[in-house]
mmCIF file of C-alpha atoms in Angstrom:
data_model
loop_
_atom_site.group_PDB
_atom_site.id
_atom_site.type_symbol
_atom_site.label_atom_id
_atom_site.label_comp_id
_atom_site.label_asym_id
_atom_site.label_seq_id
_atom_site.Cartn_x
_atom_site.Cartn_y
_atom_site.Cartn_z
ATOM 1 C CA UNK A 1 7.314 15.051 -14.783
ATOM 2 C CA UNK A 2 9.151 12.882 -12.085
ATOM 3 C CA UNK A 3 10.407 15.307 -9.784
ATOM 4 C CA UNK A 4 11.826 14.299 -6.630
ATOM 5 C CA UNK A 5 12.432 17.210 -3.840
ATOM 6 C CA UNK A 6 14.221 17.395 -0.486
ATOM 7 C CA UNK A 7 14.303 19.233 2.162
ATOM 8 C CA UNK A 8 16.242 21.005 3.608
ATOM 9 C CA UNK A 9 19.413 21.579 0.435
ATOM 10 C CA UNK A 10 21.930 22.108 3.165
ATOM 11 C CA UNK A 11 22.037 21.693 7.107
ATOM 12 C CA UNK A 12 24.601 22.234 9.953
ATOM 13 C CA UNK A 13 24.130 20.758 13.454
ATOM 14 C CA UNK A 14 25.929 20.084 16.449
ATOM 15 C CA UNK A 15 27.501 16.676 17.237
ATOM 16 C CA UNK A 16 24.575 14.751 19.503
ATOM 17 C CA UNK A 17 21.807 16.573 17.577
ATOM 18 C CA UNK A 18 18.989 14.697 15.572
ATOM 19 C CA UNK A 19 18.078 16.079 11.724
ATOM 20 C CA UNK A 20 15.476 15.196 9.613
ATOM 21 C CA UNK A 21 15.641 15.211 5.859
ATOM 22 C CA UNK A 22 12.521 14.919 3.670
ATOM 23 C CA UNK A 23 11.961 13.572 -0.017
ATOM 24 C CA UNK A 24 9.051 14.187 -1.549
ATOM 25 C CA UNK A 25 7.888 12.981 -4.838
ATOM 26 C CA UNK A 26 6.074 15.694 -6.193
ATOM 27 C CA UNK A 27 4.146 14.504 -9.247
ATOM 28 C CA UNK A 28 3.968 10.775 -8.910
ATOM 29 C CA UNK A 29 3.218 7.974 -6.780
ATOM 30 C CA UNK A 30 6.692 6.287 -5.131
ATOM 31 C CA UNK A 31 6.041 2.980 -3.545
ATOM 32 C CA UNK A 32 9.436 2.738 -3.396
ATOM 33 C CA UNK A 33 12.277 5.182 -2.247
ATOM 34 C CA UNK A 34 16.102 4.738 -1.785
ATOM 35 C CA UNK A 35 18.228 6.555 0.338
ATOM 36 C CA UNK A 36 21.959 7.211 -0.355
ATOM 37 C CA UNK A 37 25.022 8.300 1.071
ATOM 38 C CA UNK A 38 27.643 9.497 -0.932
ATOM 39 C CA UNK A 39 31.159 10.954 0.327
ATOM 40 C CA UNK A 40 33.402 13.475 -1.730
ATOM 41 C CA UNK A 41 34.373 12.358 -4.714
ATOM 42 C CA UNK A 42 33.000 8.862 -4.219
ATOM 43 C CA UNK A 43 29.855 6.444 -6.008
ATOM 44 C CA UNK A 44 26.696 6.349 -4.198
ATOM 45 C CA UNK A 45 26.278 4.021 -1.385
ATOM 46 C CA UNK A 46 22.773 2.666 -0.671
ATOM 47 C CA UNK A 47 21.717 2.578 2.679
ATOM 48 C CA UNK A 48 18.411 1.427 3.382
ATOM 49 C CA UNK A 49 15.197 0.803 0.548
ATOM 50 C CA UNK A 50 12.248 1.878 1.944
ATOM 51 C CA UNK A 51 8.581 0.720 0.927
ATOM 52 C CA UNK A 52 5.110 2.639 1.798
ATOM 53 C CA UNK A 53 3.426 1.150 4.984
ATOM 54 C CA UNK A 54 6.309 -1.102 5.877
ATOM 55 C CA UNK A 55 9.686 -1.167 7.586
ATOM 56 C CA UNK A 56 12.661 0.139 5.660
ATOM 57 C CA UNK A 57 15.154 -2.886 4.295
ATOM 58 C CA UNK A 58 18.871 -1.407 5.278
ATOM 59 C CA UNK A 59 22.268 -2.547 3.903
ATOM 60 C CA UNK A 60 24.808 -4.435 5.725
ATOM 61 C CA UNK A 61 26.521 -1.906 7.740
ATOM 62 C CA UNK A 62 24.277 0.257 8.205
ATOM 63 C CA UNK A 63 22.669 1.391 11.668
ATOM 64 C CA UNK A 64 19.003 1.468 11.173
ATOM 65 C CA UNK A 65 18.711 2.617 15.064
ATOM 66 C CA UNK A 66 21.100 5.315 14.005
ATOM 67 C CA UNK A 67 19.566 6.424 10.473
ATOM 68 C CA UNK A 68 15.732 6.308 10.948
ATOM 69 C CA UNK A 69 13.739 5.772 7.773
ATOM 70 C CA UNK A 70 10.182 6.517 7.802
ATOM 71 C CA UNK A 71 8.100 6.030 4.855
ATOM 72 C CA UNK A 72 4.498 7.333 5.557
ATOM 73 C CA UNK A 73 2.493 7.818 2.503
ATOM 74 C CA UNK A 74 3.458 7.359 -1.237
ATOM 75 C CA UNK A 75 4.958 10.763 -1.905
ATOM 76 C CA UNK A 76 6.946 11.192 1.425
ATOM 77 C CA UNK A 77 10.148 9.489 3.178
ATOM 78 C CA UNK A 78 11.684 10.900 5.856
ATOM 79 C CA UNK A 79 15.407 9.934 6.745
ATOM 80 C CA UNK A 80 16.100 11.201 10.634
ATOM 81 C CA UNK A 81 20.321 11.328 11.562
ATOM 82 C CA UNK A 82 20.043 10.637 14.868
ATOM 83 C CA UNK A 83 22.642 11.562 17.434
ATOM 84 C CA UNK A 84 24.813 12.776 14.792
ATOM 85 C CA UNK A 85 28.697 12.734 14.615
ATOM 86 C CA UNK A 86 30.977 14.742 12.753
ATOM 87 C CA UNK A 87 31.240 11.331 10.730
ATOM 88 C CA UNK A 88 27.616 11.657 9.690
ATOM 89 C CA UNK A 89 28.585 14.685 7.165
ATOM 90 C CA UNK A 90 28.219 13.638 3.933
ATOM 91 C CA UNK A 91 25.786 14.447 1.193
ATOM 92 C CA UNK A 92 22.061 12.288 1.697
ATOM 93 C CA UNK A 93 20.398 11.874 -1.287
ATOM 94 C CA UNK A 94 17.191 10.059 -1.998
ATOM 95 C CA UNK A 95 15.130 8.561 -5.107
ATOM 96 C CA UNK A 96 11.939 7.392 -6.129
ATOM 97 C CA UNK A 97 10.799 4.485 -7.986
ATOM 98 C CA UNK A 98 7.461 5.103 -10.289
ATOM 99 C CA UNK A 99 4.981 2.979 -8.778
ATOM 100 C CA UNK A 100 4.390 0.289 -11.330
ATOM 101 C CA UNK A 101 7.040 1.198 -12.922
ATOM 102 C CA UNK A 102 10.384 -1.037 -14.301
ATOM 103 C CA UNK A 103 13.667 0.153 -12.496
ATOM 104 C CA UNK A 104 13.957 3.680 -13.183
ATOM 105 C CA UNK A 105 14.141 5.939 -10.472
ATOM 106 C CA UNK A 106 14.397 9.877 -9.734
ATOM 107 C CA UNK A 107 16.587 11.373 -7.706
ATOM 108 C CA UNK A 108 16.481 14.230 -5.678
ATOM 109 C CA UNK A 109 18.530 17.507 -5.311
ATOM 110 C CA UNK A 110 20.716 15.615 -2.355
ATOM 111 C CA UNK A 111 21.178 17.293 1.279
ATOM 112 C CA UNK A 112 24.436 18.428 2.225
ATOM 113 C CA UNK A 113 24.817 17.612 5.833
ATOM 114 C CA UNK A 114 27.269 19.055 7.817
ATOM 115 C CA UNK A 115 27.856 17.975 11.914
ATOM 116 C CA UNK A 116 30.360 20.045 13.664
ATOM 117 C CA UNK B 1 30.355 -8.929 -3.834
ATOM 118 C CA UNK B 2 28.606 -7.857 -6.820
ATOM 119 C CA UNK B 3 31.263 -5.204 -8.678
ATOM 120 C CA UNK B 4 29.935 -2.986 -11.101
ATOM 121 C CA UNK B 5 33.171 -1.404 -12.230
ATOM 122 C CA UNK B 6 33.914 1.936 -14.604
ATOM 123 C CA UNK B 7 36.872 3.619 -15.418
ATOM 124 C CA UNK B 8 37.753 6.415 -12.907
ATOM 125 C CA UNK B 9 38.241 9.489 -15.955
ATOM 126 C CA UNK B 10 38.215 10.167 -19.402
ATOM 127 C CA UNK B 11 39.233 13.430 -20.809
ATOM 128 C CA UNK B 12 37.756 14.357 -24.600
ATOM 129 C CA UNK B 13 37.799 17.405 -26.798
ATOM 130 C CA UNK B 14 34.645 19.444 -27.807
ATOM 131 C CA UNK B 15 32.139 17.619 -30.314
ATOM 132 C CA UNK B 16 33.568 14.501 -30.211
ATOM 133 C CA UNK B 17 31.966 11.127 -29.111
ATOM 134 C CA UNK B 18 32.286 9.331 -26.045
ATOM 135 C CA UNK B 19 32.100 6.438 -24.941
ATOM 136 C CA UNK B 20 32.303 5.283 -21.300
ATOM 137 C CA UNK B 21 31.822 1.550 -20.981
ATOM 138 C CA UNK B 22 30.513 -0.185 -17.368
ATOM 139 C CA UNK B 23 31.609 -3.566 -16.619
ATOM 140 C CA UNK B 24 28.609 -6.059 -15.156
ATOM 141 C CA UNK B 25 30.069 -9.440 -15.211
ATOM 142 C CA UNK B 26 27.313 -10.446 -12.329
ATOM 143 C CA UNK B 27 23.943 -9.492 -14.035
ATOM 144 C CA UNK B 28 21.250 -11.308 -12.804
ATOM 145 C CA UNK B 29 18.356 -12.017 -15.854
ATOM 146 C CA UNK B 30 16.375 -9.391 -14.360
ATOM 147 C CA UNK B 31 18.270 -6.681 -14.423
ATOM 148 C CA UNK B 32 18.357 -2.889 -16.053
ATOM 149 C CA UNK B 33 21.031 -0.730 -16.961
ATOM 150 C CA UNK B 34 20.838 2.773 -16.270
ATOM 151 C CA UNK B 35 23.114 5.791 -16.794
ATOM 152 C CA UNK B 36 23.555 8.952 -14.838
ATOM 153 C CA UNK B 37 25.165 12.084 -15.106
ATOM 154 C CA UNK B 38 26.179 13.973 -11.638
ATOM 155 C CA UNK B 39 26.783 17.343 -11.286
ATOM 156 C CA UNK B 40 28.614 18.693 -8.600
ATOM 157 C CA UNK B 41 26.263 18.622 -5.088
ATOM 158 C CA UNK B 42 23.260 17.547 -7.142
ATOM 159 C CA UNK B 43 21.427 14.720 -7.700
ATOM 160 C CA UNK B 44 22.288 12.064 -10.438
ATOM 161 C CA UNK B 45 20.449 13.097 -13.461
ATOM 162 C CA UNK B 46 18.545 10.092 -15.643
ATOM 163 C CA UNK B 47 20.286 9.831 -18.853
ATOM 164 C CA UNK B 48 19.547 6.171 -20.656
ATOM 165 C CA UNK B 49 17.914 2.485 -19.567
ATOM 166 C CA UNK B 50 17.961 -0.814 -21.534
ATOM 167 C CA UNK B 51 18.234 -4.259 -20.909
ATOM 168 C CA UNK B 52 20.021 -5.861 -24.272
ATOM 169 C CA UNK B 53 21.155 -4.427 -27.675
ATOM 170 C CA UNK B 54 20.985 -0.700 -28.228
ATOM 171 C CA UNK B 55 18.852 2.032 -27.120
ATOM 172 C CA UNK B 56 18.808 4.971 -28.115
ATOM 173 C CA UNK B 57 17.273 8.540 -27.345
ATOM 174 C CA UNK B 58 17.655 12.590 -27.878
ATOM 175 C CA UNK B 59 20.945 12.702 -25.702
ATOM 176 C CA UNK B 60 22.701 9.197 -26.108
ATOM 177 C CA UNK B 61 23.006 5.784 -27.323
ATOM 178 C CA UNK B 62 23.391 2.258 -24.822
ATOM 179 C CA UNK B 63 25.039 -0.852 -26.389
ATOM 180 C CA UNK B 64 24.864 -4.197 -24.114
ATOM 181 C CA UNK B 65 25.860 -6.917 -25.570
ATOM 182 C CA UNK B 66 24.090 -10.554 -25.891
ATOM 183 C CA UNK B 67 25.940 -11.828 -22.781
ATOM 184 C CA UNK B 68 25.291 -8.392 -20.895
ATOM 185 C CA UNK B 69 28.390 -8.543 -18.545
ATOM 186 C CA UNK B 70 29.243 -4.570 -20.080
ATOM 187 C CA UNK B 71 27.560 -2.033 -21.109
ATOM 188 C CA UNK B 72 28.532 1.390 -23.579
ATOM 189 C CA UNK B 73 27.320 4.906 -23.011
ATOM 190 C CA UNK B 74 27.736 6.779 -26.148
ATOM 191 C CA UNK B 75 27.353 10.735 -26.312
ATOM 192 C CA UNK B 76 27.641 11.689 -29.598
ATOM 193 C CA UNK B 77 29.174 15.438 -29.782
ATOM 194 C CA UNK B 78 30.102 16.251 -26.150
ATOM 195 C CA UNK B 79 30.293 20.049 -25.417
ATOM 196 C CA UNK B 80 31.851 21.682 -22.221
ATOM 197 C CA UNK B 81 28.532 21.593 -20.147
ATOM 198 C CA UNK B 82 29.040 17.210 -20.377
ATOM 199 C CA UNK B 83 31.781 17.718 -17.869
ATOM 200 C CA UNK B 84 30.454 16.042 -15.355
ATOM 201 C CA UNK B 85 30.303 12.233 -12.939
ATOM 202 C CA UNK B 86 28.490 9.417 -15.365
ATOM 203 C CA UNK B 87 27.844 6.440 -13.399
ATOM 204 C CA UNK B 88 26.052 2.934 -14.795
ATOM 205 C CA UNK B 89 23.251 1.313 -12.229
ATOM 206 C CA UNK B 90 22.706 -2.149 -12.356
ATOM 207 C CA UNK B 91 19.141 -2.726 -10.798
ATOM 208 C CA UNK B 92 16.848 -5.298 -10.728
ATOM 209 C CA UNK B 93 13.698 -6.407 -8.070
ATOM 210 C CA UNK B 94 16.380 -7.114 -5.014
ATOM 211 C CA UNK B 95 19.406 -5.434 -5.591
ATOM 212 C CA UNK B 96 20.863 -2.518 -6.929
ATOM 213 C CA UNK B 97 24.492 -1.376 -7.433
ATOM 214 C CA UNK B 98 26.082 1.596 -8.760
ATOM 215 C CA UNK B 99 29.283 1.779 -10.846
ATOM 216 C CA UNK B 100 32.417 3.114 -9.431
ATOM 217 C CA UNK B 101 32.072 6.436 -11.673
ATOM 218 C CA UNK B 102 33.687 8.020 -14.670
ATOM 219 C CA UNK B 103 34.763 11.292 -14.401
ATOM 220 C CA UNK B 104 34.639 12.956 -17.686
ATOM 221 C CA UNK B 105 36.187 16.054 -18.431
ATOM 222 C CA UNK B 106 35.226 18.437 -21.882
ATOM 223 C CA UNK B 107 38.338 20.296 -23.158
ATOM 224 C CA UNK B 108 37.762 23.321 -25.098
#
């Protein structure tokens, strides 16, 4: 139990292009996800917390006009790269926090994004 | 700002133990501990939670101690497929910080 998915594994876009990466919880309820950045050989960086129904919380430093968090229902987060810069590549990865549950969460597979 | 510091690498033979320790000194009360191994271009992989004294379960021990400001993973008898990133994340109901990372490397 506790999987988390994403979608897509891997993308490549053009600099000034939007993408859209998914996480899906696929056998639980997540009122809360994470999102994540993390660059090569480096710890995970937090960028934003997002609840169900409700605006995404993002950490200092981070452009929430630039990385777009929508959080629609309890087993779905989207996180949208807007306007993307070669800058932008890194690898996205997002969690899940068990609703009612203490502080454990479950990650997902990460997306590898790549802007040329 | 909040450091939740590890060492960068350890390096152990085959079927020994290891232990990786994760230093906290800023806990807040509320707080967890959790451990995770990364693979390569995957996701962080749950390994161990607790909160104080030792937990322990079918991969690996945690020891925090009464004042909390560390924590110790312990893998008993690491084989080659351990080689991997193990990182501590100190988490509670408004904040959240990862460890720095240890790299940890299996030698035959």
């Amino acid at each position: 139990g506790a999987v988390v998915s994403q979608h897509p594994s891997r993308v490549i876009c053009k600099s000034g292009t939007s993408v859209k990466i998914e996480c899906r919880s696929l056998d639980f309820q997540a009122t809360t996800m994470f999102w994540y950045r993390q660059f090569p050989k480096q710890s995970l960086m937090l960028m934003a917390t997002s609840n169900e129904g409700s605006k995404a919380t993002y950490e200092q430093g981070v452009e929430k006009d630039k990385f777009l968090i929508n959080h629609a229902s309890l087993t779905l987060s989207t996180l949208t790269v807007t306007s993307a810069h070669p800058e932008d590549s890194s690898f996205y990865i997002c969690s899940a926090r068990v609703r009612g549950g203490l502080s454990e969460q479950y990650f997902g597979p990460g997306t590898r994004l790549t802007v040329t | 700002l909040a450091k939740t510091t590890q060492p960068i690498s350890m390096d152990s033979y085959e079927g020994q133990e290891v232990n990786i320790t994760c230093s906290h000194n800023n806990i807040a009360t509320n707080d967890y501990i959790t451990w995770y191994q990364q693979f390569p271009s995957q996701g962080p992989r749950f390994i161990i939670q607790g909160y104080k004294t030792k937990v322990t379960n079918e991969v690996a021990s945690l020891f925090i101690p009464a004042d909390r400001k560390s924590s110790t993973l312990s893998l008993p008898r690491v084989s080659l497929s351990d080689t991997a990133v193990y990182y501590c994340l100190r988490t509670g109901a408004n904040n959240l910080f990862f460890g720095t990372g240890t790299r940890l490397t299996v030698i035959p």
